[in-house]
Coordinates of C-alpha atoms in Angstrom, one line a residue:
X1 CA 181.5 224.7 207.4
X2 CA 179.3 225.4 204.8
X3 CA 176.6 222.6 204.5
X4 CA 176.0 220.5 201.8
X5 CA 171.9 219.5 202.2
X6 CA 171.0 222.3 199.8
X7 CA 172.9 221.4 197.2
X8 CA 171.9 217.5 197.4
X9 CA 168.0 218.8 197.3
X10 CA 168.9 220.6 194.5
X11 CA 171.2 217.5 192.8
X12 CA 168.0 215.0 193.7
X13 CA 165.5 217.5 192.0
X14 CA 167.2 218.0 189.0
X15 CA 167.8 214.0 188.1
X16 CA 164.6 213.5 189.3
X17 CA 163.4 215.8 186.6
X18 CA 165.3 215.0 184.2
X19 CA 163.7 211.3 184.8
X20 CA 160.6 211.8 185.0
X21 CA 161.2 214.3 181.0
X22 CA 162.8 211.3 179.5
X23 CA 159.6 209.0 180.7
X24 CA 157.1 211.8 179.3
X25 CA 159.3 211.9 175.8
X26 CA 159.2 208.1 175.7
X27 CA 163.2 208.2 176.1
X28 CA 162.9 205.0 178.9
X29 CA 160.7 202.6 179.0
X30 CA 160.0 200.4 182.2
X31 CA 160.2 196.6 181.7
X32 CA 158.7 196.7 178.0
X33 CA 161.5 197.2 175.3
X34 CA 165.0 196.5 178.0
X35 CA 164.6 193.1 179.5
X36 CA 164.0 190.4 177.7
X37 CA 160.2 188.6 178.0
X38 CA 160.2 186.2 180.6
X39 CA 159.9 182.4 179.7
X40 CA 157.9 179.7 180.9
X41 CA 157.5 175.9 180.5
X42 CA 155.1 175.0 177.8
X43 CA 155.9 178.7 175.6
X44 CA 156.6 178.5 172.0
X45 CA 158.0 181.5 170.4
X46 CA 160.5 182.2 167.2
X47 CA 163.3 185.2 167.5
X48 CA 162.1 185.6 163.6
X49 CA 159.8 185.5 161.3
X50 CA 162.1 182.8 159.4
X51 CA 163.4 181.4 162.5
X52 CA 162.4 178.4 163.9
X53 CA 159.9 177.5 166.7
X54 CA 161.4 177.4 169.9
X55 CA 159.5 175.4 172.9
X56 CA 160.4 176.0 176.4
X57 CA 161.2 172.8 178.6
X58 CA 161.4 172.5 182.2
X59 CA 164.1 171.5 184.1
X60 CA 164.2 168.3 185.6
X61 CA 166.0 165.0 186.4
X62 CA 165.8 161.6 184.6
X63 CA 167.7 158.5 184.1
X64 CA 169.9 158.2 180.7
X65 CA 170.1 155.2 179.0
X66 CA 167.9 151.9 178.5
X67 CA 167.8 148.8 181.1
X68 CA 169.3 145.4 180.4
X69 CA 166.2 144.3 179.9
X70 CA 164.7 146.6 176.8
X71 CA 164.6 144.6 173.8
X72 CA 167.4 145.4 171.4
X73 CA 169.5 147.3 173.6
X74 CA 172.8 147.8 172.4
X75 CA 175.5 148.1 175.2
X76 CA 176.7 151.8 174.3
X77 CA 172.9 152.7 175.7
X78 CA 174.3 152.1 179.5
X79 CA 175.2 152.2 182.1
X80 CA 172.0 154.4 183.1
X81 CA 172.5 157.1 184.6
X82 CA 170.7 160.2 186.8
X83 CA 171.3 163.2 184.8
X84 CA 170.0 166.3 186.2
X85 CA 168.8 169.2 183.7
X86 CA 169.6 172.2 186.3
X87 CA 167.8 175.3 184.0
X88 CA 164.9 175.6 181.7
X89 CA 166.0 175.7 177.6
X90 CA 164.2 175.9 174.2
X91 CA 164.4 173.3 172.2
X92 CA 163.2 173.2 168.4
X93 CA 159.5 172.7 168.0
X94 CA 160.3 171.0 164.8
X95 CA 163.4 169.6 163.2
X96 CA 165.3 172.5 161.2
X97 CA 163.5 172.9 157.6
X98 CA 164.0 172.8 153.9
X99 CA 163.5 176.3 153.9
X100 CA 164.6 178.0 157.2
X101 CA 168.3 176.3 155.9
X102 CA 167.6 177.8 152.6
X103 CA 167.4 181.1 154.4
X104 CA 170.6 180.9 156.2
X105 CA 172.7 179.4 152.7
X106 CA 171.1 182.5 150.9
X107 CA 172.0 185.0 153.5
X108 CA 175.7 183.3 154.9
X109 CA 177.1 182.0 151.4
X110 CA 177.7 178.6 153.1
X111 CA 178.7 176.1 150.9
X112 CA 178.7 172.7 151.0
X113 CA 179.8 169.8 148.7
X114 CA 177.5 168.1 146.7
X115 CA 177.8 164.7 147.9
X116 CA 175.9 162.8 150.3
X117 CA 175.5 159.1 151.6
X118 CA 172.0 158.5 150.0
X119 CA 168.8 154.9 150.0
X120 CA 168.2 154.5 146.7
X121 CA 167.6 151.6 144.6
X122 CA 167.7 149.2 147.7
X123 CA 171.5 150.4 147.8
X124 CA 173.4 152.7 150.2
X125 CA 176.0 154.4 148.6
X126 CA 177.9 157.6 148.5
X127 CA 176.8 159.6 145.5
X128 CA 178.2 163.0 144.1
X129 CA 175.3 164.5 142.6
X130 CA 173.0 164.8 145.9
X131 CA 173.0 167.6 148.3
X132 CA 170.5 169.3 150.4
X133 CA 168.8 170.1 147.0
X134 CA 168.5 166.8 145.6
X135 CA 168.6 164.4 148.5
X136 CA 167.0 161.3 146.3
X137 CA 163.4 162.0 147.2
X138 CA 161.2 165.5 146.6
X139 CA 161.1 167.7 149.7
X140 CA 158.5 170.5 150.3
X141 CA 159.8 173.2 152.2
X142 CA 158.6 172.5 155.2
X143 CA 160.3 169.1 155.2
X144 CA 163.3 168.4 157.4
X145 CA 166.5 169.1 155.6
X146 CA 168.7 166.4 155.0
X147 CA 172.2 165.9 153.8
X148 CA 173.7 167.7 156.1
X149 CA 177.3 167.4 158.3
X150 CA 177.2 167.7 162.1
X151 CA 179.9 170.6 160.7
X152 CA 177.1 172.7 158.7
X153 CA 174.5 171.9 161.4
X154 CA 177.4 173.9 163.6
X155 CA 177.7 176.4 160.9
X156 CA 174.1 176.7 161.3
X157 CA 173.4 177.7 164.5
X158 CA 176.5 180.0 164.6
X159 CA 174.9 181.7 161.7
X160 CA 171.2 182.5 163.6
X161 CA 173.0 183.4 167.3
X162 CA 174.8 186.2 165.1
X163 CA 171.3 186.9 163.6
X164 CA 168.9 187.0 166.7
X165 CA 171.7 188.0 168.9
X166 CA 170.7 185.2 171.3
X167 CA 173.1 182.0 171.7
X168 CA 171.4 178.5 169.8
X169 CA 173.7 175.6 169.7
X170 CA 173.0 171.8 169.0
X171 CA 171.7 169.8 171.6
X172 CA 173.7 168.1 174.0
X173 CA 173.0 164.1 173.6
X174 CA 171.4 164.2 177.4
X175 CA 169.0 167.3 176.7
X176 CA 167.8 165.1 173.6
X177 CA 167.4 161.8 175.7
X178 CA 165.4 163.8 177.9
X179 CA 163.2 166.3 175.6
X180 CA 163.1 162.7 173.3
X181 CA 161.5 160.7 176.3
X182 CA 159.3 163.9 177.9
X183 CA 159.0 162.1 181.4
X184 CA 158.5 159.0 180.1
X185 CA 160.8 156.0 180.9
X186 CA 159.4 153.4 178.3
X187 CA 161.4 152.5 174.9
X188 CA 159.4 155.5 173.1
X189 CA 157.7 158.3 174.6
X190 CA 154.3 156.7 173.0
X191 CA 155.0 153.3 175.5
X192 CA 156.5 150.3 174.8
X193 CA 155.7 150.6 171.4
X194 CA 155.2 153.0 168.3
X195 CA 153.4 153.2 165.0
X196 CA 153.6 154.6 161.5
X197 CA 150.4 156.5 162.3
X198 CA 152.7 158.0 165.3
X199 CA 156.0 158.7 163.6
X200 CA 157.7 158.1 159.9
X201 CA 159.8 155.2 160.2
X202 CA 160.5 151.4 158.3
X203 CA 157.0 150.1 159.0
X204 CA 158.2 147.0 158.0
X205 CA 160.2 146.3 160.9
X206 CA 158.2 145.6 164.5
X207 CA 159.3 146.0 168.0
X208 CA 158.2 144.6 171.2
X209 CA 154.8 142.9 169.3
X210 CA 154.3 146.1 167.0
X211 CA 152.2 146.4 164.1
X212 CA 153.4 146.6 160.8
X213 CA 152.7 149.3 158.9
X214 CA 154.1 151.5 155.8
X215 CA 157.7 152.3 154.5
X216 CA 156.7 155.5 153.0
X217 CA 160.6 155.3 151.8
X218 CA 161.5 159.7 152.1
X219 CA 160.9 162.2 154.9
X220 CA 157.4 163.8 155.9
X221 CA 156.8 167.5 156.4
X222 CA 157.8 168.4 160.1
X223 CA 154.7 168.3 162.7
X224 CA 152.7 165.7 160.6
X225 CA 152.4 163.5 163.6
X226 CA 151.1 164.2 167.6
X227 CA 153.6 165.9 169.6
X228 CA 155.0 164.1 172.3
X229 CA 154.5 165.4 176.2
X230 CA 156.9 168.1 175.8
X231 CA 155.8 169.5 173.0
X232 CA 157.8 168.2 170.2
X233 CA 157.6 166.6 166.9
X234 CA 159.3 163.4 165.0
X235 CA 161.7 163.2 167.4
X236 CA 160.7 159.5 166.6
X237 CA 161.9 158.7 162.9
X238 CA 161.6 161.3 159.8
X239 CA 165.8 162.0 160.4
X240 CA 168.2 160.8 162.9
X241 CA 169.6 164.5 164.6
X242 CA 173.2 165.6 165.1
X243 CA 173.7 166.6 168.4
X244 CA 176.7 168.4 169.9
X245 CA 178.4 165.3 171.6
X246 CA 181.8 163.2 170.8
X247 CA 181.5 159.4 170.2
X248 CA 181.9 157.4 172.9
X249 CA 181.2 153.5 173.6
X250 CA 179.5 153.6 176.9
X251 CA 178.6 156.5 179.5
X252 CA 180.9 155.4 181.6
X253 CA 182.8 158.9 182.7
X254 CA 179.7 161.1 181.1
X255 CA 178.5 164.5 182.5
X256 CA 175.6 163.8 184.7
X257 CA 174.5 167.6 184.5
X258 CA 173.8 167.4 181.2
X259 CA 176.7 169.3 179.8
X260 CA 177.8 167.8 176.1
X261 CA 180.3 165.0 176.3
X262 CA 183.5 167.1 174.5
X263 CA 185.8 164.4 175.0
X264 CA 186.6 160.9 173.1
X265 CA 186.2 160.5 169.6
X266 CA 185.2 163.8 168.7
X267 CA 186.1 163.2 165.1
X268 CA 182.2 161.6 164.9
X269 CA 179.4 162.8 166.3
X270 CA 176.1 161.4 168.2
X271 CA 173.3 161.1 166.2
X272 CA 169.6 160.9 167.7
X273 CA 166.3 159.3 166.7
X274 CA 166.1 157.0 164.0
X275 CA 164.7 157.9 160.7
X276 CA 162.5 157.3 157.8
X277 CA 165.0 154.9 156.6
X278 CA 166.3 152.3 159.5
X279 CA 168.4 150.4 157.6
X280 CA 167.5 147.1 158.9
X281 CA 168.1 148.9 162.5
X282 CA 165.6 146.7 164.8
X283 CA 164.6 149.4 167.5
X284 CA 166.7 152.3 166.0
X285 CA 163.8 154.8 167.1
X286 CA 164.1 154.1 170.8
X287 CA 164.4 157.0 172.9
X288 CA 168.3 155.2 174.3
X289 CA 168.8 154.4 170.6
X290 CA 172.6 156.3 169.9
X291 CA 174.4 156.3 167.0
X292 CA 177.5 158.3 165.6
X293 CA 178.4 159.2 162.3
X294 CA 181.6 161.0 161.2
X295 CA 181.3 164.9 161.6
X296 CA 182.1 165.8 157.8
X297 CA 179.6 163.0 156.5
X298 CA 176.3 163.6 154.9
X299 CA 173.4 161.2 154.8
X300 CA 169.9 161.8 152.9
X301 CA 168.1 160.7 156.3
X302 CA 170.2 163.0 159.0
X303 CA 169.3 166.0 159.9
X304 CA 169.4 168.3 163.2
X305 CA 167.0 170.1 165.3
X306 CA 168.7 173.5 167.8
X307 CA 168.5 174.1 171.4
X308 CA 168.6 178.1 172.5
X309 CA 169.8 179.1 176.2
X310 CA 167.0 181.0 178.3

């Protein structure tokens, strides 16, 4: 039998050749260029020059929901619950911009009706001539955009997975809750009380022995007030955010891994936050504080922020 070692030294020679060639000629590169950049807690980074600014939070575990005994508590905000964040995510720095959902209208052709549920005049009505554009107020670029459905929000990050090649979504209502409250567990992530020098909100309207302060009455540009622990901006007031969840009345049932809820009324959508406009909501801007609008609605103070997986 004839025996085969020859040919094998030969056969390990050659590819080791060829590999070491293709290194020489820059055909393979090791690490830099194939795998994607490791992340860490604490990074900010943007897939684009347009794109928006990504943070990296940790994972973690933290309970969901306000105590029977936070002031103005509403009883959708319980029962609390331990909800365990199992894997590191990025969430928006910022809420999405003016002009980074200019970008993606001028480069998908998504179209949108111009009407939107608009705070003008001391009255809240539905009115056919705002959009996006023209949500009642001027808007700088770097403003959050407003007048938005949970349905374009959707469109939205669709749009800029296909662009970057990497999957952003919407937040699921527990990620927010827990990116919202950064470790803390008091009714804003500043303590037991907040500030118009904190966040852009109905000054007029206290909580817990608050202040007054201004009703600047339209949104701010994003990042104009102090992070919170995480990070992140205005998740506080400026616009209530869409997040990826279907209206329910309690949490009774919920995902405790913080998985979006896809089941219930999934005709309207959580919304997140509080805004620059509380209408009369005593406490709106609490970090438990859940609303839920209908999916196809558009309101001059909601907006959205995205979440990318690691």
């Amino acid at each position: 039998m004839l025996s085969t070692e020859p040919i094998m030294a030969a056969r390990d020679g050659l590819f080791l050749g060829l590999f070491l060639g293709l290194m020489v000629t820059g055909l393979i590169f090791l690490a830099v260029g194939i795998h994607p950049k490791a992340r860490w807690s604490g990074d900010v980074f943007r897939d684009c020059g347009e794109c928006p600014a990504m943070v990296v939070v940790p994972a973690g575990e933290f309970v969901m929901g306000s105590p029977p005994s936070e002031e103005h508590r509403k009883n959708n905000e319980g029962p609390q619950n331990l909800v365990t964040i199992g894997e590191m995510f990025a969430v928006g720095k910022y809420e999405v911009t003016v002009g980074e959902y200019r970008l993606f209208v001028r480069e998908s052709g998504h179209r949108s009706e111009n009407s939107c549920t608009t705070f003008e005049d001391s009255r809240l009505e539905a009115r056919f001539d705002r959009s996006w554009e023209s949500p009642g107020f001027r808007q700088s670029e770097r403003d959050p955009v407003v007048c938005v459905s949970w349905g374009d929000a959707r469109s939205y990050v669709k749009w800029l997975s296909v662009k970057t090649g990497s999957e952003y979504r919407l937040l699921s209502e527990a990620e927010w809750e827990y990116v919202a409250r950064a470790g803390t567990t008091t009714a804003y992530n500043t303590g037991p009380r907040i500030s118009t020098d904190q966040a852009n909100f109905d000054g007029r309207l206290t909580f817990n022995g608050s202040s007054r302060g201004i009703f600047r009455g339209q949104t701010t540009p994003v990042g104009s007030f102090v992070a919170n622990q995480f990070g992140l901006h205005d998740v506080h007031g400026n616009v209530w955010e869409w997040v990826q969840d279907c209206a329910n009345n309690s949490y009774v049932g919920m995902p405790k891994d913080g998985k979006a809820w896809l089941s219930g009324d999934c005709s309207h959508r959580i919304v997140r936050g509080g805004s620059w406009n509380n209408f009369s909501l005593h406490g709106a801007l609490r970090s438990a504080s859940r609303l839920w609008g209908n999916s196809g609605s558009r309101y001059n103070d909601g907006g959205f922020r995205v979440a990318r997986t690691l």
